[in-house]
Coordinates of C-alpha atoms in Angstrom, one line a residue:
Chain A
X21 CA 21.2 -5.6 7.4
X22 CA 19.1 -7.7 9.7
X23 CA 16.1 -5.7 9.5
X24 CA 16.0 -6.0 5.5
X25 CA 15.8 -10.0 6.3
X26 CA 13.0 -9.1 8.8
X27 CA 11.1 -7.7 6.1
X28 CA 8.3 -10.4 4.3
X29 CA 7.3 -10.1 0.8
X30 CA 3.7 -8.9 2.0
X31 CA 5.2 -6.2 3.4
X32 CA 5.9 -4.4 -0.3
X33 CA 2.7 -4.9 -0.8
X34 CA 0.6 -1.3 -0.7
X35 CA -2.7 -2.3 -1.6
X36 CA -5.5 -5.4 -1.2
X37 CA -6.1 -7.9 -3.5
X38 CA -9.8 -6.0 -4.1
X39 CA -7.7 -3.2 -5.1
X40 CA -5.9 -4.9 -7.1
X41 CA -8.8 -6.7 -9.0
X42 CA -10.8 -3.3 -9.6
X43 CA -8.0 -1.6 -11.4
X44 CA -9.1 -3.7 -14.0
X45 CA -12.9 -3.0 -13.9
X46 CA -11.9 0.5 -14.1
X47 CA -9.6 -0.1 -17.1
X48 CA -12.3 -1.8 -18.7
X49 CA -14.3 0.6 -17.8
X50 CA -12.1 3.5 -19.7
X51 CA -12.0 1.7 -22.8
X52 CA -16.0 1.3 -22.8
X53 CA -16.7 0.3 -26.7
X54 CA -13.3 0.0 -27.5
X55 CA -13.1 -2.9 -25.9
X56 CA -14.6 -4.9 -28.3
X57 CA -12.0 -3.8 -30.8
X58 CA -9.0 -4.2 -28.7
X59 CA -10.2 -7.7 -28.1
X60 CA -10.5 -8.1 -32.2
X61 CA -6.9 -6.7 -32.6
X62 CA -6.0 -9.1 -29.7
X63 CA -7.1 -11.9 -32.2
X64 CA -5.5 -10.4 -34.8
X65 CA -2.2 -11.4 -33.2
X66 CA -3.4 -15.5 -33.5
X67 CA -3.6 -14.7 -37.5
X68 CA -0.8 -12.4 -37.6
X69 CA 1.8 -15.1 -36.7
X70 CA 0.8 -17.3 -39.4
X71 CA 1.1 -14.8 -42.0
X72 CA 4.5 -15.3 -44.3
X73 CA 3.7 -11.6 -45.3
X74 CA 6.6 -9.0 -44.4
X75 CA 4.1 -6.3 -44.2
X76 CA 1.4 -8.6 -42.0
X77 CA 4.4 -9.3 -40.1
X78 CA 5.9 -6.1 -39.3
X79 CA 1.6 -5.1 -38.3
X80 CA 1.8 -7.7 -36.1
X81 CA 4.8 -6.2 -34.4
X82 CA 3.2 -2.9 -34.6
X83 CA 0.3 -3.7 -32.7
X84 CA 1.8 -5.3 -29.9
X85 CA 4.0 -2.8 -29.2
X86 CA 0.8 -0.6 -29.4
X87 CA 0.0 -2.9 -27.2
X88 CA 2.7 -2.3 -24.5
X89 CA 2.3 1.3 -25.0
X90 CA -1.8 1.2 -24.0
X91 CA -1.2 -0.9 -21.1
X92 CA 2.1 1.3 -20.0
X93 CA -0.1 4.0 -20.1
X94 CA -4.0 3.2 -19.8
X95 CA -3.6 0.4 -16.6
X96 CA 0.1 1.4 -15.3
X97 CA 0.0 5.0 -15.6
X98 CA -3.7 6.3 -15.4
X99 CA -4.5 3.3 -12.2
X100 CA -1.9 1.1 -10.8
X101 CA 0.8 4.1 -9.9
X102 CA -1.9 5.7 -7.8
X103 CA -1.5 2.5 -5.7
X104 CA 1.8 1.3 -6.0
X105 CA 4.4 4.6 -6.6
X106 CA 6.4 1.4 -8.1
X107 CA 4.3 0.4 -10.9
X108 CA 6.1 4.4 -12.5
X109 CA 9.3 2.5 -12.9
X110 CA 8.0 -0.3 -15.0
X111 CA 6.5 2.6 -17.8
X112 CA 10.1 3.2 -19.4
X113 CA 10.8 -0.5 -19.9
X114 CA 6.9 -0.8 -21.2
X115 CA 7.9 1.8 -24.1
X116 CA 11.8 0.1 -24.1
X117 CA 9.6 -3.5 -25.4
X118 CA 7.4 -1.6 -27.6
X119 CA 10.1 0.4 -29.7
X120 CA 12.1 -3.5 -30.1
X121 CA 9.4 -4.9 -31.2
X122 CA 8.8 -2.5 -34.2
X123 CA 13.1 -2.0 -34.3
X124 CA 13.0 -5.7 -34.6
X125 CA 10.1 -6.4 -36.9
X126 CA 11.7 -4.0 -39.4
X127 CA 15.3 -5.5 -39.7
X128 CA 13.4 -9.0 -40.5
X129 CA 14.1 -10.0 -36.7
X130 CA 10.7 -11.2 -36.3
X131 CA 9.8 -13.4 -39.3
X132 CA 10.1 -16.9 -38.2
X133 CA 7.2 -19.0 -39.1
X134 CA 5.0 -22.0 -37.5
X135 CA 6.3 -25.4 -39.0
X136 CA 4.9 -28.8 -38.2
X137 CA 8.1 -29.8 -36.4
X138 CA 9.0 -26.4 -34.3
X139 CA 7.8 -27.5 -30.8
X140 CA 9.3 -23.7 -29.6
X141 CA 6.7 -21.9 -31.9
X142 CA 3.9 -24.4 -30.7
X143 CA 4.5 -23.6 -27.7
X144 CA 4.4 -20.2 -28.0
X145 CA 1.6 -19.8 -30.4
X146 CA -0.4 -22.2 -27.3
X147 CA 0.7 -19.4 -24.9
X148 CA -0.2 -16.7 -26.9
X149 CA -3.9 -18.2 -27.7
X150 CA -4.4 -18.7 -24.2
X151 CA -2.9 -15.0 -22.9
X152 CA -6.0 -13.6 -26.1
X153 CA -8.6 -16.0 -25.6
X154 CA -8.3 -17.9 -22.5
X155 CA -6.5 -16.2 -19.7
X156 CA -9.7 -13.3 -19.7
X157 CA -12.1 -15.7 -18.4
X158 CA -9.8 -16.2 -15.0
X159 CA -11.7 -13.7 -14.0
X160 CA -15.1 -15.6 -13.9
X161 CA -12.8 -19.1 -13.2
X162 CA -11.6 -17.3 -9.5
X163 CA -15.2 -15.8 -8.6
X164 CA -15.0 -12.7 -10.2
X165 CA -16.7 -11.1 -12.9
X166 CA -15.7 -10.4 -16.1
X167 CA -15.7 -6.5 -15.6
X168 CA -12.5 -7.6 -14.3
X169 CA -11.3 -9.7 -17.3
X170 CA -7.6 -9.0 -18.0
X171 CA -7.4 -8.4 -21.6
X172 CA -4.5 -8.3 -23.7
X173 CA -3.3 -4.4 -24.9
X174 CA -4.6 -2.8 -21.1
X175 CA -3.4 -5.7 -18.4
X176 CA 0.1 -6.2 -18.4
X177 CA 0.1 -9.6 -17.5
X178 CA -2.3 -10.8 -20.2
X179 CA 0.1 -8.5 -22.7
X180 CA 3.2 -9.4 -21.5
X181 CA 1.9 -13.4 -22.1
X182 CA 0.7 -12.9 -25.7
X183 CA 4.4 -11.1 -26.7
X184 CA 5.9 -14.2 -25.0
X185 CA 3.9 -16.6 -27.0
X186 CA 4.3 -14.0 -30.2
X187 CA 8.4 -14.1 -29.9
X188 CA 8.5 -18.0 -29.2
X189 CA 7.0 -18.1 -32.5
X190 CA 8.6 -15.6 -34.7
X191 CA 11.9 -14.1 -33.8
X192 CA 15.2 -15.1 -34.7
X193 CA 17.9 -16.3 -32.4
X194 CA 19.2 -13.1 -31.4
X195 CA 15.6 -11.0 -31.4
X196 CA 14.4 -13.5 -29.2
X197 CA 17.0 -12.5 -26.2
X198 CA 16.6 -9.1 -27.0
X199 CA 12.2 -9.4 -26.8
X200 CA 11.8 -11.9 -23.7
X201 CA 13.8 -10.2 -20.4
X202 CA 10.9 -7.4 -20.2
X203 CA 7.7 -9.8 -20.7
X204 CA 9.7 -12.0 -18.2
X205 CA 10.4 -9.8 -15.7
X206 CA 7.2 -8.1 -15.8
X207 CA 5.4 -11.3 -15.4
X208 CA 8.0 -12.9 -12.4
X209 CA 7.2 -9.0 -10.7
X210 CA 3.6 -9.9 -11.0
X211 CA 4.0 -13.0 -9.9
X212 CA 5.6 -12.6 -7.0
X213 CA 2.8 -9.6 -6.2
X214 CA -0.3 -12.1 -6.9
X215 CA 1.5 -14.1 -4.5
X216 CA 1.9 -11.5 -1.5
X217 CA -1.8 -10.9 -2.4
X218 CA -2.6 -14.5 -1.6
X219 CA -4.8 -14.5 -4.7
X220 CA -5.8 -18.0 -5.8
X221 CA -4.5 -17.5 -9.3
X222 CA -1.0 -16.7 -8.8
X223 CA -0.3 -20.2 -9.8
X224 CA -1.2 -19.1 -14.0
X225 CA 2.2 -16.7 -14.2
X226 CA 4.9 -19.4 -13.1
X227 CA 3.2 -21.6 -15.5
X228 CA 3.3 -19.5 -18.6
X229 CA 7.2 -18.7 -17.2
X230 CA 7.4 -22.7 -16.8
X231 CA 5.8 -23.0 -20.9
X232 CA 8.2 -20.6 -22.0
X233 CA 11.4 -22.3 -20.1
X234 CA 10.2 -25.8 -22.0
X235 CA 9.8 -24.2 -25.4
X236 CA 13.7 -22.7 -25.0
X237 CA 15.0 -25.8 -24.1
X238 CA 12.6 -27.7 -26.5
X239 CA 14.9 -29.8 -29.2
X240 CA 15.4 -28.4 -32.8
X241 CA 13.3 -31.0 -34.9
X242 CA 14.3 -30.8 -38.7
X243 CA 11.7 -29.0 -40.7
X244 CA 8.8 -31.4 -42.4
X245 CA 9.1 -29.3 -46.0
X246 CA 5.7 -31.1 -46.8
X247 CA 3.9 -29.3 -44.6
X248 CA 1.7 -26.5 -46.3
X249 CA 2.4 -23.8 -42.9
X250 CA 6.1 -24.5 -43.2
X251 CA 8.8 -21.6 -43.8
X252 CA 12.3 -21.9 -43.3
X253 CA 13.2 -20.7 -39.9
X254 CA 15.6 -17.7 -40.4
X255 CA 17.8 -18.8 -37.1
Chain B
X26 CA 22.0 -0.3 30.4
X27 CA 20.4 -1.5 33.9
X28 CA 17.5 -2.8 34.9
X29 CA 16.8 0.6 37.1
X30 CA 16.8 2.5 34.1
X31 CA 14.0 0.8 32.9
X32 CA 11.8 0.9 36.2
X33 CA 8.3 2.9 36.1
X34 CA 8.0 5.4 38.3
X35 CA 5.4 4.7 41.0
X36 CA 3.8 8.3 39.8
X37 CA 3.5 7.7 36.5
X38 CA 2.5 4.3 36.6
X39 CA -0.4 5.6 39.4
X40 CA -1.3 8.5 37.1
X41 CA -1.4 5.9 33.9
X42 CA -3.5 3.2 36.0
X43 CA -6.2 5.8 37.8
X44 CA -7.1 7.1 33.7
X45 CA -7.3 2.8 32.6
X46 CA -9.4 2.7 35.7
X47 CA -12.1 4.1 34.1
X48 CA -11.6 8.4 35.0
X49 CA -11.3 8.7 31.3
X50 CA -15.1 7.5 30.1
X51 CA -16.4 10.1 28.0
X52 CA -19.1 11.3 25.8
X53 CA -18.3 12.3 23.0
X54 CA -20.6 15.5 21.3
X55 CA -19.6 17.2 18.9
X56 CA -20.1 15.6 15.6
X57 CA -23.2 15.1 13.8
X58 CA -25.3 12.5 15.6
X59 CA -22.5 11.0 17.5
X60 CA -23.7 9.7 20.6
X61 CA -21.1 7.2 22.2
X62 CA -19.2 7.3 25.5
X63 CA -16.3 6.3 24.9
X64 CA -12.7 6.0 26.7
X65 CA -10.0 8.2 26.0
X66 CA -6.7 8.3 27.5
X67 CA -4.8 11.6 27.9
X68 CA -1.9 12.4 25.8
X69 CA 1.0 12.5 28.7
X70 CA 2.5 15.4 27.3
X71 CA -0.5 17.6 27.6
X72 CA -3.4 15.8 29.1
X73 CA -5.4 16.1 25.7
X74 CA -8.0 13.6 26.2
X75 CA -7.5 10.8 23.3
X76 CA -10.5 7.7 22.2
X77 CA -8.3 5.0 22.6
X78 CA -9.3 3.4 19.1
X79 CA -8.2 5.2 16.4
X80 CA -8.1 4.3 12.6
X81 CA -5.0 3.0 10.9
X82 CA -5.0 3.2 6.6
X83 CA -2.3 1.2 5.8
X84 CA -3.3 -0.5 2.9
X85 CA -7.2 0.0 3.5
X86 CA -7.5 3.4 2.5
X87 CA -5.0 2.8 -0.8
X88 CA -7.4 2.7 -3.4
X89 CA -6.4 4.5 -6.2
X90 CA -8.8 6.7 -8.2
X91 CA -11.3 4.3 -7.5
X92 CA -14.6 6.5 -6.8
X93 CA -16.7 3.6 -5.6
X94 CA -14.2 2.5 -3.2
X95 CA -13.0 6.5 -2.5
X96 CA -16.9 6.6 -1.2
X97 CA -16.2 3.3 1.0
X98 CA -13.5 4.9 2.2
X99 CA -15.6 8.0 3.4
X100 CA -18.3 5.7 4.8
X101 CA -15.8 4.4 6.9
X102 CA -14.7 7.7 8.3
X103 CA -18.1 8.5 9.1
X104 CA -18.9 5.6 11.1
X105 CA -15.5 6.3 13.0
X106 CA -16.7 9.8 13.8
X107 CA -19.9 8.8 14.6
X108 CA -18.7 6.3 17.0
X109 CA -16.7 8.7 18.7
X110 CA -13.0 8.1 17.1
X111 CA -10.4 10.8 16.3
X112 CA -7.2 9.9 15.3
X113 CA -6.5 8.6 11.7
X114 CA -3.2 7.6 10.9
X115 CA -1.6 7.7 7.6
X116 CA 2.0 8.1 5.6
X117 CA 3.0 9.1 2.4
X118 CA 4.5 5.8 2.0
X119 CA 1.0 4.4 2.2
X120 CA 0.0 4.9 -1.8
X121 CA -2.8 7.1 -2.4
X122 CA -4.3 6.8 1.5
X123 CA -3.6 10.3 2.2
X124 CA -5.4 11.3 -0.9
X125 CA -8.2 8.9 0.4
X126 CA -8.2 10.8 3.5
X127 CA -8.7 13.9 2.3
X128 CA -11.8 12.9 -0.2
X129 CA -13.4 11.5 3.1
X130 CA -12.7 14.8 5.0
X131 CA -13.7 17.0 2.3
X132 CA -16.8 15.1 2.2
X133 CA -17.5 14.9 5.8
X134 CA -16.9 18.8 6.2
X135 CA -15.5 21.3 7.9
X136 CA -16.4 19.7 11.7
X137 CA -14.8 16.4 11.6
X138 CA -13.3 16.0 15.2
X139 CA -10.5 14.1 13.3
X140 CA -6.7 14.4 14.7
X141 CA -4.7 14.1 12.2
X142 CA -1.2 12.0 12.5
X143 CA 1.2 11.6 9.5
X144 CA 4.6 10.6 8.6
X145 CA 7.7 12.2 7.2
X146 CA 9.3 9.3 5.2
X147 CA 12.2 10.0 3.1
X148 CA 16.0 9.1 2.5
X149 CA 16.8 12.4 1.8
X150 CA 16.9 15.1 4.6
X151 CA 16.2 18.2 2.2
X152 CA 13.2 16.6 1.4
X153 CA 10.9 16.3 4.6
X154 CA 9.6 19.6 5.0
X155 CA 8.3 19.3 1.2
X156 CA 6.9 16.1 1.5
X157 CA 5.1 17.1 4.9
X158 CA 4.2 20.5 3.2
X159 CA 2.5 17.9 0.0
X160 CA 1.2 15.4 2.5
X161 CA -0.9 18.0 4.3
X162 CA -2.5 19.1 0.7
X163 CA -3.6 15.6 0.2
X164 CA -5.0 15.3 3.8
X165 CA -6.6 18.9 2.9
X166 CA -5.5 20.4 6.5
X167 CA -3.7 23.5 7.7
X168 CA -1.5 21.3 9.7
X169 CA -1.1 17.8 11.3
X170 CA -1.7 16.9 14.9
X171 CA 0.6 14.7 15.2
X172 CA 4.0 14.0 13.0
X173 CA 6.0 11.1 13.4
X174 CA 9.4 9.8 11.1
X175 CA 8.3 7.1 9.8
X176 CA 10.4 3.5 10.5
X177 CA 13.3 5.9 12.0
X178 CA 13.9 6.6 8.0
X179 CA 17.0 9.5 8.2
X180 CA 15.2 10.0 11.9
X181 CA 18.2 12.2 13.3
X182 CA 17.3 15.5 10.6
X183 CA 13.9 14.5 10.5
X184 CA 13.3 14.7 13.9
X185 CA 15.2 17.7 14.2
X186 CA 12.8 18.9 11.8
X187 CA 9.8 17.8 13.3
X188 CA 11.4 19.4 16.9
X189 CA 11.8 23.2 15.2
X190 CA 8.3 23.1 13.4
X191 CA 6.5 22.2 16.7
X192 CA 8.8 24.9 18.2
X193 CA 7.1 27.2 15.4
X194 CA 3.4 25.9 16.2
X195 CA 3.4 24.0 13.1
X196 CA 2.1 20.8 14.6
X197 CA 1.1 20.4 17.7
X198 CA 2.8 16.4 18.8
X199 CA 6.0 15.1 17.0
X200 CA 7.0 11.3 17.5
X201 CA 9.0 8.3 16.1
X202 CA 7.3 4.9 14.3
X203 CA 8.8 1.6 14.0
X204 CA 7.1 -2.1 13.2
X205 CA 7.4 -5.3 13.2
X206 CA 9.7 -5.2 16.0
X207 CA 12.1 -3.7 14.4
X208 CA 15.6 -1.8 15.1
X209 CA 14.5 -1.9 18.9
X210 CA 17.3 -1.2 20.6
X211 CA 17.6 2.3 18.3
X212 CA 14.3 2.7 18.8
X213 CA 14.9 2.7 23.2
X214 CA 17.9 5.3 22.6
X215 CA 15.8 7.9 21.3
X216 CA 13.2 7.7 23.7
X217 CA 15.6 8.0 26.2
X218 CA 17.5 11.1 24.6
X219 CA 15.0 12.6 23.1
X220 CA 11.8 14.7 23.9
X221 CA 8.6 13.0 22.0
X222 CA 5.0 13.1 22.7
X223 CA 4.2 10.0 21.0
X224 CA 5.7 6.6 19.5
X225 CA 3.9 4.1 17.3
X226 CA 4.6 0.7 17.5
X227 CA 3.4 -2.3 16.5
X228 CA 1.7 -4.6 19.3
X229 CA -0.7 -7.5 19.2
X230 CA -1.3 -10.6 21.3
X231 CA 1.2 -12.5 19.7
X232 CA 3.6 -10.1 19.2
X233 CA 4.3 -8.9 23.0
X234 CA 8.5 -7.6 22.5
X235 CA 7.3 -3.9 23.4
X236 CA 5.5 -5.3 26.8
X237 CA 9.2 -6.0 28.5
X238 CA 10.6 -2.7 28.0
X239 CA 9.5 -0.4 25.3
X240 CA 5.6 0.1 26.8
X241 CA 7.5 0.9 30.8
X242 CA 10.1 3.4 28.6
X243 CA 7.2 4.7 27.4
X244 CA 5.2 4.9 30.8
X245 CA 8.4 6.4 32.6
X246 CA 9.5 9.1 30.1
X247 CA 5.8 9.9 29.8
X248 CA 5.4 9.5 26.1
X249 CA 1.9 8.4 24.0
X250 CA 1.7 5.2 22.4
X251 CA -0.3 4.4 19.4
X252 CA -0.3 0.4 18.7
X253 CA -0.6 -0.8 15.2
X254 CA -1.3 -4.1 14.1
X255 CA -3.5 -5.5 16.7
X256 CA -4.6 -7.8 14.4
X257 CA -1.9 -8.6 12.6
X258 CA -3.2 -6.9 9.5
X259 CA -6.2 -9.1 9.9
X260 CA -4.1 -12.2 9.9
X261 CA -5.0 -13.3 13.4
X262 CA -8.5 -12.8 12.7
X263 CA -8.1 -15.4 10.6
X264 CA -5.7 -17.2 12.2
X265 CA -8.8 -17.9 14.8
X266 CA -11.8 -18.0 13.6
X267 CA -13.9 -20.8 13.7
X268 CA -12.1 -21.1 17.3
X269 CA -14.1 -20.6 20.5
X270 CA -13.9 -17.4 22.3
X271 CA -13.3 -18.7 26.0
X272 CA -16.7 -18.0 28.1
X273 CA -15.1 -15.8 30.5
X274 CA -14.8 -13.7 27.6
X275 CA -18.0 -11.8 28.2
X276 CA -16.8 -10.4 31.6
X277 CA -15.5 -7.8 29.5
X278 CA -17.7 -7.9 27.2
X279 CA -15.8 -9.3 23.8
X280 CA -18.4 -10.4 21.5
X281 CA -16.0 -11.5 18.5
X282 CA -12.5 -12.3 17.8
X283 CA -11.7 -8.9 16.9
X284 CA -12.9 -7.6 20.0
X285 CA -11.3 -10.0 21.6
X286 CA -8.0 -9.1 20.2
X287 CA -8.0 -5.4 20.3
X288 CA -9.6 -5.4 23.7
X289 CA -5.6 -7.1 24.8
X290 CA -3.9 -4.3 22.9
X291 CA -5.9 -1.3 24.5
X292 CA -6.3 -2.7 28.0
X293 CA -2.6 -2.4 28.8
X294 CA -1.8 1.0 30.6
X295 CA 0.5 2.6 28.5
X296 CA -1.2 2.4 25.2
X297 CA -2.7 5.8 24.6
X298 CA -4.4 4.6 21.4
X299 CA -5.0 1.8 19.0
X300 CA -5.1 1.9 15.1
X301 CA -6.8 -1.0 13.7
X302 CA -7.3 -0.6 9.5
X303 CA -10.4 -1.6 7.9
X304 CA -12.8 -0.8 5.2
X305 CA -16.0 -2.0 6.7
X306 CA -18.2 0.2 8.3
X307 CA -19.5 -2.8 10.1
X308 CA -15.5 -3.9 11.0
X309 CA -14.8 -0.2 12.7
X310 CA -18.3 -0.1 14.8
X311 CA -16.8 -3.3 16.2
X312 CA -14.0 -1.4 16.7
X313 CA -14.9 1.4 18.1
X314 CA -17.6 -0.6 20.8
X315 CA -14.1 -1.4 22.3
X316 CA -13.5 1.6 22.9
X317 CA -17.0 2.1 25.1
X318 CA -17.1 -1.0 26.6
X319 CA -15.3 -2.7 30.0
X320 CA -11.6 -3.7 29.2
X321 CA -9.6 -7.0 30.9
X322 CA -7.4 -6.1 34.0
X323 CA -4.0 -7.8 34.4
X324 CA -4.9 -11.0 35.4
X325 CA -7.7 -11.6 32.7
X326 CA -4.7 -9.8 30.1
X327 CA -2.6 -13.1 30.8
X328 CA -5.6 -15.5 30.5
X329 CA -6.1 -13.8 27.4
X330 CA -2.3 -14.3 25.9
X331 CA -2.2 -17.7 27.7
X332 CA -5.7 -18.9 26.0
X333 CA -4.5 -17.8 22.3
X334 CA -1.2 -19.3 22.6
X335 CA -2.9 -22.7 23.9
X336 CA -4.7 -22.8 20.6

């Protein structure tokens, strides 16, 4: 037992931090063209949310758990199992969060709206803009290029962010504790990974974790029924 | 256990000191333009003639699919050749380094003087003659040089193993690994019960355990060392730069930190070879000059370990 304790996180660690960053250029690289697209789709989630649309709705669902599927397969699969044999292990749970989200989206689990009052789906609708538009630039922020960009649909952590921010908005009481343990664990695995790395960004994961802790415990406000966004919340 | 058992004999200790001395400076030929001289120490279980800087790939050489880093890899391997190294050093637990390993060797040819030493690493018994049997695909080799169990991971029918395969001319040197200091004490016993030609260890400036009784076990029970680590996986590098190397540093000729620091680790008697990772080309000629340049005696050894822990 004492030489588990004499073991340091770094020491789980297979691969370098340039590693690391160019299984992203590669993925990038795979999707060439398409990458434009999955960019547009990734924006498609910041209008899908709004939508009081069943159908847009259960789209919305569709394509992120299209989403977990690419990145299960495109960044997990195809580059990061080469490097890490652990990164396998994390595929099943990938497809587990894709098939709930559909499941969910089509037994009306996931059809909470944004009202002006609901500081949970503000929350979560700031997390998700950030994890589509904002969290790709990190690359160029931290000295990289955007070759590396993590972009929602192939990097987990950018994916895992934007279904956070997707739930917090729209899923009812009981969908919302079935959708958040994978996205959570992914991201506190990744965390703790960009930590051993000693890369200078590790900091962004605890804080989406930290955003998505405040909008749990955020009050209930009563809905403003004056507000031209508002829907009743389901929950 | 007393302190007798762990006393040197005089002849072993003589032989060990007389090849440190400088009997063991050699050029190298062979390989395509290599033309360094450089010092080898011989295995004590045959006499084999070994550089004494060798090339670790634990977490260097795990780069995935990547083809531009794949051809860093190579570039790597070349320069090692070139300067004269032989051993590379590699596990399956190590991601996709063997894989690495056997893109550079493919595309170095047929005449690399490499000597190659693996691991078994498995839980499961049944399962180290397959995984050796799959680790020698990736490398791309008949069979490995050396074969260690890797972190004394199910060591007892590993080793076993390991003992009937050399028995069958399968590989040629079988050993034990451990790091990080660990499970020492296990680590002694098999030494002492057990016939090895080699154990890997992890040993740096800072990180001295194996100097008070692992290195003399070594010495006595003639067995090969190979230190990894020396720098700490490049955490004393960093550790000191930016601090002055001492002046009397240049009686043995360390230009830099890292020579500095693997010049400690190579100049002590029993180690037959160190493995310093890297994927510079630049890092492992740096490297590999240790291995053809003067190396501190005992005294200067202790000005050395004194010095760094003053700073």
């Amino acid at each position: 037992m004492d030489t588990w304790f004499s073991y340091r996180l770094s020491d789980f660690i297979l691969f370098s931090e340039r590693v690391y960053w160019r299984l992203f250029d590669q993925v990038n690289d795979l999707a060439g063209a398409f990458l434009t697209v999955l960019i547009a789709l990734g924006c498609l989630l910041l209008v899908g949310v709004w939508s009081r649309h069943r159908a847009v709705r259960n789209a919305t669902a569709m394509l992120l758990g299209a989403f977990w599927v690419s990145s299960a397969i495109l960044f997990l699969w195809f580059y990061y199992t080469p490097v890490n044999w652990a990164a396998r292990y994390a595929v099943p749970f990938f497809f587990l969060e894709a098939g709930l989200l559909i499941l969910l989206s089509f037994t009306g689990q996931l059809s909470r709206s944004l009202h002006k009052n609901d500081v949970k789906g503000w929350l979560g609708f700031v997390l998700l803009a950030y994890a589509v538009v904002i969290h790709p630039f990190t690359s160029l922020m931290f000295g990289r290029t955007l070759a590396s960009a993590e972009i929602v649909g192939l990097a987990p952590d950018a994916t895992a962010m934007a279904t956070l921010g997707v739930v917090l908005v729209t899923a009812t009481t009981r969908a919302l504790y079935l959708l958040l343990p994978i996205p959570v664990l992914a991201l506190t695995l990744s965390g703790l990974t960009l930590h051993a790395l000693g890369t200078a960004e590790a900091w962004v994961i605890p804080v989406a974790l930290l955003v998505t802790v405040a909008a749990l415990a955020s009050p209930k406000l009563p809905v403003d029924t004056g507000n031209t966004t508002t829907a009743k919340a389901e929950d | 256990m007393t302190d007798n058992e762990l006393t040197i004999s005089r002849r072993r200790l003589l032989q060990q000191s007389l090849a440190v001395a400088g009997a063991s400076l050699v050029p190298l030929g062979g390989w395509p333009e290599a033309q360094s001289v450089v010092r080898s120490r011989p295995i004590p279980s045959s006499g084999e003639a070994m550089p004494i800087v060798g090339l670790g790939t634990w977490i260097t050489f795990n780069v995935g699919n990547d083809t531009k880093l794949l051809n860093e890899s190579a570039a790597v391997m070349a320069a090692f050749f070139e300067a004269g190294g032989q051993m590379i050093d590699s596990s399956p637990m190590y991601g996709s380094s063997q894989d690495t390993l056997g893109f550079g060797l493919d595309k170095l040819g047929d005449s690399t003087p490499v000597f190659s030493a693996d691991k078994v690493w498995t839980s499961n018994p049944d399962n180290g003659a397959s995984q050796i049997e799959t680790s020698e695909q990736r490398w791309g080799v008949p069979r490995f040089d050396l074969l260690q169990v890797h972190n004394l991971v199910a060591w007892e029918p590993h080793l076993r193993l390991l003992q009937h395969m050399k028995a069958e001319g399968e590989v040629r040197y079988i050993g034990i690994t451990t790091s990080e200091s660990r499970r020492h004490d296990e680590f002694e016993r098999i030494m002492r019960e057990h016939p090895l030609d080699f154990i890997q260890v992890s040993y740096n400036i800072l990180n001295r355990d194996i100097e008070e009784r692992i290195l003399p076990l070594a010495m006595d029970k003639g067995i090969a060392v190979i230190a990894n680590r020396p720098f700490q996986q490049k955490q004393l590098i960093h550790r000191f730069e930016g601090k002055p190397l001492p002046s009397w540093a240049n009686e043995f000729e360390a230009a830099s930190w890292a020579q500095f620091l693997l010049k400690y680790v190579i100049s002590h008697p029993a180690i037959t070879c160190a493995i310093p990772a890297t994927t510079r080309v630049d890092h492992v000629r740096e490297n590999m000059a240790c291995a053809a340049g003067p190396l501190p005696d005992a005294d200067q050894r202790e000005r050395m370990a004194a010095y760094v822990r003053s700073l």
